[in-house]
Amino acid sequence: MPAVQQDKGLNHLTLSVTNLEASLHFYCDLLGFKGEVRWNTGAYLSYGNCWLCLSLGEAKPSQDYTHFALSFDALAISCIQKKAAFKAVKIWQENTSEGDSLYIKDPDGHKLELHAGSLATRLESLIAKPYEGLIWMEPSL
């Protein structure tokens, strides 16, 4: 059986939100997502090649380390932090890893990371400072 190819990337994320207007303001006005369409119970937004669906309903954000990391450059992260609306944003963690990162919660408490690095820069950092028990894995055949 041939190996499954996974070169398409992430298709989309869907987040349950309790207040569609507040979420649209957060993702579009603060973070710069582009509103594509909206309806009574949801909206589709885009940012780069990321497609985000906001779906009105009961939000139950993760209580563990689970989070969504979005690519932003360092300048964009800095500009977001300077916006007046950023004063209401909750920080859920300070950055201690490679690359500029901003760890924030959306209006429903979903954990986001605005990250200026990439997998390549993260792996490069592990050469200089490996995690405890780090093992470099071989590519699948």
Tab-separated table of N, CA and C in Angstrom:
chain	number	residue	atom	x	y	z
A	1	MET	N	0.855	-1.178	0.000
A	1	MET	CA	0.000	0.000	0.000
A	1	MET	C	0.901	1.241	0.000
A	2	PRO	N	0.641	2.190	-0.897
A	2	PRO	CA	1.481	3.398	-0.936
A	2	PRO	C	1.267	4.275	0.293
A	3	ALA	N	2.301	5.040	0.634
A	3	ALA	CA	2.214	5.955	1.771
A	3	ALA	C	1.186	7.045	1.495
A	4	VAL	N	0.487	7.467	2.514
A	4	VAL	CA	-0.497	8.542	2.395
A	4	VAL	C	0.257	9.861	2.315
A	5	GLN	N	-0.060	10.664	1.311
A	5	GLN	CA	0.592	11.967	1.166
A	5	GLN	C	-0.171	13.008	1.965
A	6	GLN	N	0.567	13.779	2.751
A	6	GLN	CA	-0.041	14.810	3.575
A	6	GLN	C	0.605	16.150	3.268
A	7	ASP	N	0.534	16.561	2.031
A	7	ASP	CA	1.195	17.799	1.628
A	7	ASP	C	0.226	18.945	1.373
A	8	LYS	N	-0.993	18.794	1.771
A	8	LYS	CA	-2.003	19.818	1.497
A	8	LYS	C	-2.084	20.872	2.591
A	9	GLY	N	-1.648	20.560	3.794
A	9	GLY	CA	-1.712	21.517	4.887
A	9	GLY	C	-3.041	21.483	5.610
A	10	LEU	N	-3.190	22.374	6.544
A	10	LEU	CA	-4.405	22.479	7.342
A	10	LEU	C	-5.520	23.059	6.485
A	11	ASN	N	-6.695	22.454	6.512
A	11	ASN	CA	-7.814	22.930	5.717
A	11	ASN	C	-8.522	24.089	6.406
A	12	HIS	N	-9.027	23.862	7.620
A	12	HIS	CA	-9.671	24.951	8.359
A	12	HIS	C	-9.817	24.592	9.832
A	13	LEU	N	-10.084	25.601	10.626
A	13	LEU	CA	-10.418	25.440	12.030
A	13	LEU	C	-11.843	25.930	12.222
A	14	THR	N	-12.580	25.272	13.081
A	14	THR	CA	-13.904	25.735	13.477
A	14	THR	C	-13.894	25.933	14.983
A	15	LEU	N	-14.284	27.113	15.422
A	15	LEU	CA	-14.356	27.422	16.848
A	15	LEU	C	-15.789	27.777	17.215
A	16	SER	N	-16.287	27.170	18.277
A	16	SER	CA	-17.582	27.572	18.826
A	16	SER	C	-17.391	28.893	19.559
A	17	VAL	N	-18.296	29.822	19.317
A	17	VAL	CA	-18.235	31.132	19.957
A	17	VAL	C	-19.604	31.474	20.530
A	18	THR	N	-19.613	32.205	21.629
A	18	THR	CA	-20.885	32.555	22.268
A	18	THR	C	-21.411	33.916	21.825
A	19	ASN	N	-20.546	34.752	21.282
A	19	ASN	CA	-20.935	36.088	20.830
A	19	ASN	C	-20.243	36.340	19.497
A	20	LEU	N	-20.996	36.191	18.421
A	20	LEU	CA	-20.418	36.303	17.083
A	20	LEU	C	-19.820	37.685	16.833
A	21	GLU	N	-20.500	38.734	17.269
A	21	GLU	CA	-19.997	40.096	17.051
A	21	GLU	C	-18.657	40.318	17.756
A	22	ALA	N	-18.551	39.886	19.007
A	22	ALA	CA	-17.301	40.047	19.757
A	22	ALA	C	-16.176	39.261	19.087
A	23	SER	N	-16.482	38.061	18.607
A	23	SER	CA	-15.464	37.243	17.949
A	23	SER	C	-15.037	37.848	16.615
A	24	LEU	N	-15.980	38.382	15.855
A	24	LEU	CA	-15.632	39.046	14.594
A	24	LEU	C	-14.734	40.252	14.856
A	25	HIS	N	-15.059	41.016	15.874
A	25	HIS	CA	-14.231	42.172	16.230
A	25	HIS	C	-12.813	41.715	16.584
A	26	PHE	N	-12.704	40.672	17.408
A	26	PHE	CA	-11.403	40.164	17.837
A	26	PHE	C	-10.583	39.673	16.643
A	27	TYR	N	-11.154	38.774	15.849
A	27	TYR	CA	-10.385	38.160	14.764
A	27	TYR	C	-10.153	39.102	13.584
A	28	CYS	N	-11.136	39.918	13.236
A	28	CYS	CA	-10.983	40.809	12.077
A	28	CYS	C	-10.301	42.135	12.438
A	29	ASP	N	-10.849	42.826	13.424
A	29	ASP	CA	-10.333	44.156	13.748
A	29	ASP	C	-9.000	44.105	14.490
A	30	LEU	N	-8.857	43.190	15.436
A	30	LEU	CA	-7.624	43.126	16.208
A	30	LEU	C	-6.540	42.316	15.500
A	31	LEU	N	-6.873	41.101	15.055
A	31	LEU	CA	-5.854	40.223	14.472
A	31	LEU	C	-5.689	40.368	12.960
A	32	GLY	N	-6.619	41.003	12.289
A	32	GLY	CA	-6.464	41.250	10.858
A	32	GLY	C	-6.984	40.170	9.932
A	33	PHE	N	-7.802	39.245	10.447
A	33	PHE	CA	-8.422	38.260	9.569
A	33	PHE	C	-9.371	38.983	8.615
A	34	LYS	N	-9.602	38.396	7.452
A	34	LYS	CA	-10.521	38.972	6.463
A	34	LYS	C	-11.870	38.269	6.576
A	35	GLY	N	-12.918	39.051	6.772
A	35	GLY	CA	-14.255	38.473	6.790
A	35	GLY	C	-14.660	38.090	5.378
A	36	GLU	N	-15.071	36.852	5.179
A	36	GLU	CA	-15.493	36.384	3.852
A	36	GLU	C	-17.016	36.392	3.745
A	37	VAL	N	-17.692	35.684	4.633
A	37	VAL	CA	-19.160	35.662	4.686
A	37	VAL	C	-19.580	35.477	6.136
A	38	ARG	N	-20.805	35.872	6.419
A	38	ARG	CA	-21.375	35.627	7.739
A	38	ARG	C	-22.847	35.329	7.576
A	39	TRP	N	-23.416	34.672	8.557
A	39	TRP	CA	-24.834	34.354	8.576
A	39	TRP	C	-25.285	34.402	10.030
A	40	ASN	N	-26.531	34.069	10.311
A	40	ASN	CA	-27.073	34.232	11.661
A	40	ASN	C	-26.272	33.509	12.731
A	41	THR	N	-25.719	32.364	12.411
A	41	THR	CA	-25.052	31.555	13.432
A	41	THR	C	-23.576	31.296	13.139
A	42	GLY	N	-22.970	32.094	12.254
A	42	GLY	CA	-21.557	31.840	11.993
A	42	GLY	C	-20.941	32.790	10.989
A	43	ALA	N	-19.670	32.521	10.717
A	43	ALA	CA	-18.922	33.332	9.747
A	43	ALA	C	-17.707	32.543	9.288
A	44	TYR	N	-17.275	32.831	8.067
A	44	TYR	CA	-16.016	32.306	7.545
A	44	TYR	C	-15.052	33.473	7.411
A	45	LEU	N	-13.859	33.288	7.960
A	45	LEU	CA	-12.809	34.298	7.908
A	45	LEU	C	-11.573	33.671	7.274
A	46	SER	N	-10.711	34.501	6.710
A	46	SER	CA	-9.457	33.984	6.170
A	46	SER	C	-8.304	34.856	6.643
A	47	TYR	N	-7.123	34.224	6.704
A	47	TYR	CA	-5.892	34.914	7.037
A	47	TYR	C	-4.772	34.106	6.403
A	48	GLY	N	-4.149	34.663	5.357
A	48	GLY	CA	-3.172	33.867	4.613
A	48	GLY	C	-3.877	32.656	4.043
A	49	ASN	N	-3.332	31.468	4.289
A	49	ASN	CA	-3.994	30.256	3.790
A	49	ASN	C	-4.828	29.572	4.870
A	50	CYS	N	-5.092	30.273	5.951
A	50	CYS	CA	-5.889	29.733	7.050
A	50	CYS	C	-7.354	30.130	6.864
A	51	TRP	N	-8.255	29.184	6.996
A	51	TRP	CA	-9.688	29.414	6.911
A	51	TRP	C	-10.246	29.117	8.297
A	52	LEU	N	-10.939	30.087	8.872
A	52	LEU	CA	-11.498	29.953	10.207
A	52	LEU	C	-13.014	30.079	10.136
A	53	CYS	N	-13.695	29.104	10.705
A	53	CYS	CA	-15.153	29.160	10.825
A	53	CYS	C	-15.488	29.475	12.272
A	54	LEU	N	-16.264	30.519	12.474
A	54	LEU	CA	-16.805	30.836	13.795
A	54	LEU	C	-18.236	30.316	13.806
A	55	SER	N	-18.567	29.466	14.761
A	55	SER	CA	-19.884	28.842	14.819
A	55	SER	C	-20.532	29.164	16.165
A	56	LEU	N	-21.655	29.862	16.114
A	56	LEU	CA	-22.351	30.274	17.331
A	56	LEU	C	-22.847	29.051	18.094
A	57	GLY	N	-22.481	28.988	19.359
A	57	GLY	CA	-22.873	27.851	20.184
A	57	GLY	C	-22.193	27.929	21.531
A	58	GLU	N	-22.230	26.823	22.256
A	58	GLU	CA	-21.594	26.761	23.569
A	58	GLU	C	-20.098	26.535	23.381
A	59	ALA	N	-19.305	27.470	23.866
A	59	ALA	CA	-17.845	27.353	23.750
A	59	ALA	C	-17.299	26.672	24.998
A	60	LYS	N	-16.453	25.662	24.787
A	60	LYS	CA	-15.796	24.959	25.891
A	60	LYS	C	-14.301	24.895	25.589
A	61	PRO	N	-13.595	26.006	25.784
A	61	PRO	CA	-12.171	26.025	25.455
A	61	PRO	C	-11.378	25.016	26.278
A	62	SER	N	-10.305	24.559	25.693
A	62	SER	CA	-9.431	23.593	26.346
A	62	SER	C	-8.868	24.164	27.645
A	63	GLN	N	-8.783	23.324	28.649
A	63	GLN	CA	-8.207	23.732	29.926
A	63	GLN	C	-6.763	23.251	30.072
A	64	ASP	N	-6.249	22.588	29.043
A	64	ASP	CA	-4.870	22.116	29.078
A	64	ASP	C	-4.005	22.990	28.161
A	65	TYR	N	-2.879	22.491	27.744
A	65	TYR	CA	-1.950	23.267	26.924
A	65	TYR	C	-2.381	23.373	25.455
A	66	THR	N	-3.430	22.660	25.063
A	66	THR	CA	-3.902	22.694	23.681
A	66	THR	C	-4.163	24.136	23.248
A	67	HIS	N	-3.620	24.498	22.079
A	67	HIS	CA	-3.816	25.845	21.551
A	67	HIS	C	-3.604	25.843	20.044
A	68	PHE	N	-3.975	26.930	19.411
A	68	PHE	CA	-3.822	27.094	17.975
A	68	PHE	C	-2.759	28.149	17.727
A	69	ALA	N	-1.725	27.793	16.973
A	69	ALA	CA	-0.650	28.732	16.669
A	69	ALA	C	-0.840	29.256	15.244
A	70	LEU	N	-0.828	30.557	15.124
A	70	LEU	CA	-1.025	31.225	13.836
A	70	LEU	C	0.245	31.978	13.466
A	71	SER	N	0.612	31.941	12.195
A	71	SER	CA	1.826	32.619	11.740
A	71	SER	C	1.608	34.124	11.623
A	72	PHE	N	2.421	34.862	12.342
A	72	PHE	CA	2.448	36.324	12.287
A	72	PHE	C	3.919	36.720	12.319
A	73	ASP	N	4.295	37.780	11.631
A	73	ASP	CA	5.683	38.226	11.781
A	73	ASP	C	5.781	39.109	13.026
A	74	ALA	N	7.025	39.338	13.465
A	74	ALA	CA	7.249	40.074	14.717
A	74	ALA	C	6.647	41.477	14.668
A	75	LEU	N	6.719	42.136	13.518
A	75	LEU	CA	6.155	43.484	13.394
A	75	LEU	C	4.636	43.464	13.570
A	76	ALA	N	3.976	42.475	12.977
A	76	ALA	CA	2.518	42.368	13.122
A	76	ALA	C	2.134	42.123	14.581
A	77	ILE	N	2.888	41.278	15.262
A	77	ILE	CA	2.615	41.018	16.680
A	77	ILE	C	2.743	42.315	17.476
A	78	SER	N	3.782	43.069	17.200
A	78	SER	CA	3.996	44.346	17.890
A	78	SER	C	2.857	45.324	17.612
A	79	CYS	N	2.406	45.402	16.367
A	79	CYS	CA	1.299	46.305	16.004
A	79	CYS	C	0.006	45.910	16.714
A	80	ILE	N	-0.256	44.616	16.814
A	80	ILE	CA	-1.453	44.135	17.513
A	80	ILE	C	-1.406	44.557	18.977
A	81	GLN	N	-0.241	44.425	19.603
A	81	GLN	CA	-0.100	44.781	21.015
A	81	GLN	C	-0.298	46.275	21.264
A	82	LYS	N	-0.116	47.099	20.248
A	82	LYS	CA	-0.260	48.550	20.397
A	82	LYS	C	-1.691	49.033	20.165
A	83	LYS	N	-2.567	48.178	19.655
A	83	LYS	CA	-3.951	48.580	19.407
A	83	LYS	C	-4.686	48.746	20.735
A	84	ALA	N	-5.588	49.709	20.779
A	84	ALA	CA	-6.354	49.972	22.000
A	84	ALA	C	-7.130	48.738	22.449
A	85	ALA	N	-7.682	47.987	21.516
A	85	ALA	CA	-8.485	46.808	21.857
A	85	ALA	C	-7.651	45.717	22.530
A	86	PHE	N	-6.332	45.774	22.366
A	86	PHE	CA	-5.477	44.746	22.961
A	86	PHE	C	-5.486	44.803	24.488
A	87	LYS	N	-5.824	45.962	25.052
A	87	LYS	CA	-5.840	46.110	26.511
A	87	LYS	C	-6.796	45.127	27.182
A	88	ALA	N	-7.843	44.692	26.465
A	88	ALA	CA	-8.828	43.772	27.024
A	88	ALA	C	-8.447	42.304	26.825
A	89	VAL	N	-7.402	42.036	26.081
A	89	VAL	CA	-7.006	40.664	25.763
A	89	VAL	C	-6.295	40.024	26.952
A	90	LYS	N	-6.620	38.761	27.200
A	90	LYS	CA	-5.975	38.009	28.284
A	90	LYS	C	-4.780	37.233	27.734
A	91	ILE	N	-3.656	37.364	28.414
A	91	ILE	CA	-2.443	36.607	28.103
A	91	ILE	C	-2.522	35.301	28.901
A	92	TRP	N	-2.280	34.154	28.269
A	92	TRP	CA	-2.362	32.897	29.015
A	92	TRP	C	-0.996	32.271	29.291
A	93	GLN	N	0.047	32.797	28.673
A	93	GLN	CA	1.389	32.270	28.920
A	93	GLN	C	2.410	33.271	28.402
A	94	GLU	N	3.536	33.312	29.055
A	94	GLU	CA	4.652	34.123	28.566
A	94	GLU	C	5.485	33.275	27.613
A	95	ASN	N	6.130	33.899	26.654
A	95	ASN	CA	6.934	33.169	25.679
A	95	ASN	C	8.277	32.759	26.273
A	96	THR	N	8.584	31.465	26.171
A	96	THR	CA	9.883	30.965	26.616
A	96	THR	C	10.557	30.138	25.520
A	97	SER	N	9.937	30.048	24.349
A	97	SER	CA	10.488	29.228	23.275
A	97	SER	C	11.082	30.092	22.168
A	98	GLU	N	11.644	29.435	21.201
A	98	GLU	CA	12.273	30.092	20.043
A	98	GLU	C	11.248	30.950	19.305
A	99	GLY	N	11.691	32.084	18.813
A	99	GLY	CA	10.838	32.943	17.996
A	99	GLY	C	9.912	33.807	18.830
A	100	ASP	N	9.526	34.931	18.260
A	100	ASP	CA	8.566	35.804	18.931
A	100	ASP	C	7.204	35.121	18.959
A	101	SER	N	6.604	35.057	20.112
A	101	SER	CA	5.266	34.488	20.263
A	101	SER	C	4.475	35.326	21.253
A	102	LEU	N	3.195	35.415	20.995
A	102	LEU	CA	2.266	36.090	21.888
A	102	LEU	C	1.142	35.097	22.163
A	103	TYR	N	0.972	34.734	23.423
A	103	TYR	CA	-0.018	33.746	23.830
A	103	TYR	C	-1.237	34.463	24.395
A	104	ILE	N	-2.345	34.438	23.646
A	104	ILE	CA	-3.545	35.178	24.033
A	104	ILE	C	-4.782	34.290	23.978
A	105	LYS	N	-5.845	34.769	24.631
A	105	LYS	CA	-7.136	34.088	24.566
A	105	LYS	C	-8.107	34.946	23.768
A	106	ASP	N	-8.958	34.283	22.988
A	106	ASP	CA	-10.001	35.015	22.275
A	106	ASP	C	-11.138	35.304	23.252
A	107	PRO	N	-12.197	35.989	22.827
A	107	PRO	CA	-13.273	36.360	23.767
A	107	PRO	C	-13.924	35.182	24.495
A	108	ASP	N	-13.868	33.979	23.921
A	108	ASP	CA	-14.442	32.802	24.568
A	108	ASP	C	-13.418	31.996	25.345
A	109	GLY	N	-12.172	32.434	25.358
A	109	GLY	CA	-11.144	31.734	26.110
A	109	GLY	C	-10.361	30.701	25.320
A	110	HIS	N	-10.599	30.621	23.994
A	110	HIS	CA	-9.794	29.720	23.166
A	110	HIS	C	-8.355	30.231	23.171
A	111	LYS	N	-7.398	29.331	23.381
A	111	LYS	CA	-5.991	29.711	23.471
A	111	LYS	C	-5.371	29.793	22.083
A	112	LEU	N	-4.745	30.946	21.822
A	112	LEU	CA	-4.070	31.188	20.550
A	112	LEU	C	-2.616	31.540	20.817
A	113	GLU	N	-1.784	31.232	19.858
A	113	GLU	CA	-0.393	31.678	19.879
A	113	GLU	C	-0.130	32.373	18.556
A	114	LEU	N	0.267	33.625	18.613
A	114	LEU	CA	0.709	34.334	17.422
A	114	LEU	C	2.212	34.121	17.377
A	115	HIS	N	2.684	33.389	16.373
A	115	HIS	CA	4.077	32.928	16.370
A	115	HIS	C	4.814	33.393	15.120
A	116	ALA	N	6.023	33.935	15.337
A	116	ALA	CA	6.827	34.463	14.234
A	116	ALA	C	7.853	33.461	13.718
A	117	GLY	N	7.888	32.268	14.249
A	117	GLY	CA	8.837	31.263	13.788
A	117	GLY	C	8.184	30.265	12.845
A	118	SER	N	8.905	29.190	12.584
A	118	SER	CA	8.412	28.119	11.717
A	118	SER	C	8.937	26.800	12.257
A	119	LEU	N	8.495	25.702	11.676
A	119	LEU	CA	9.038	24.415	12.081
A	119	LEU	C	10.547	24.391	11.856
A	120	ALA	N	11.003	24.955	10.749
A	120	ALA	CA	12.439	24.965	10.457
A	120	ALA	C	13.227	25.727	11.525
A	121	THR	N	12.738	26.887	11.946
A	121	THR	CA	13.461	27.650	12.970
A	121	THR	C	13.399	26.950	14.324
A	122	ARG	N	12.293	26.268	14.605
A	122	ARG	CA	12.181	25.525	15.865
A	122	ARG	C	13.169	24.360	15.880
A	123	LEU	N	13.228	23.606	14.788
A	123	LEU	CA	14.165	22.479	14.727
A	123	LEU	C	15.609	22.960	14.819
A	124	GLU	N	15.903	24.079	14.175
A	124	GLU	CA	17.250	24.659	14.256
A	124	GLU	C	17.596	25.001	15.706
A	125	SER	N	16.642	25.527	16.448
A	125	SER	CA	16.902	25.882	17.843
A	125	SER	C	17.169	24.645	18.705
A	126	LEU	N	16.608	23.511	18.299
A	126	LEU	CA	16.796	22.282	19.065
A	126	LEU	C	18.199	21.693	18.903
A	127	ILE	N	18.877	22.084	17.844
A	127	ILE	CA	20.266	21.652	17.678
A	127	ILE	C	21.114	22.295	18.770
A	128	ALA	N	20.890	23.582	18.996
A	128	ALA	CA	21.669	24.314	20.003
A	128	ALA	C	21.212	24.005	21.423
A	129	LYS	N	19.905	23.808	21.601
A	129	LYS	CA	19.367	23.602	22.950
A	129	LYS	C	18.277	22.530	22.898
A	130	PRO	N	18.692	21.247	22.889
A	130	PRO	CA	17.698	20.169	22.753
A	130	PRO	C	16.829	20.009	24.002
A	131	TYR	N	15.584	19.593	23.780
A	131	TYR	CA	14.692	19.255	24.881
A	131	TYR	C	15.225	17.994	25.567
A	132	GLU	N	14.897	17.836	26.838
A	132	GLU	CA	15.295	16.630	27.561
A	132	GLU	C	14.678	15.402	26.893
A	133	GLY	N	15.500	14.406	26.596
A	133	GLY	CA	15.026	13.168	25.969
A	133	GLY	C	14.764	13.293	24.475
A	134	LEU	N	15.232	14.358	23.831
A	134	LEU	CA	14.981	14.594	22.407
A	134	LEU	C	15.577	13.484	21.551
A	135	ILE	N	14.797	12.973	20.621
A	135	ILE	CA	15.253	11.984	19.651
A	135	ILE	C	14.855	12.489	18.269
A	136	TRP	N	15.799	12.560	17.349
A	136	TRP	CA	15.508	12.951	15.973
A	136	TRP	C	14.920	11.742	15.262
A	137	MET	N	13.725	11.898	14.701
A	137	MET	CA	13.016	10.781	14.068
A	137	MET	C	13.390	10.669	12.601
A	138	GLU	N	13.379	9.452	12.089
A	138	GLU	CA	13.653	9.197	10.692
A	138	GLU	C	12.363	9.427	9.897
A	139	PRO	N	12.490	9.918	8.665
A	139	PRO	CA	11.290	10.086	7.833
A	139	PRO	C	10.619	8.740	7.552
A	140	SER	N	9.307	8.739	7.437
A	140	SER	CA	8.563	7.515	7.093
A	140	SER	C	8.829	7.143	5.660
A	141	LEU	N	8.800	5.863	5.390
A	141	LEU	CA	8.985	5.368	4.015
A	141	LEU	C	7.681	5.274	3.305
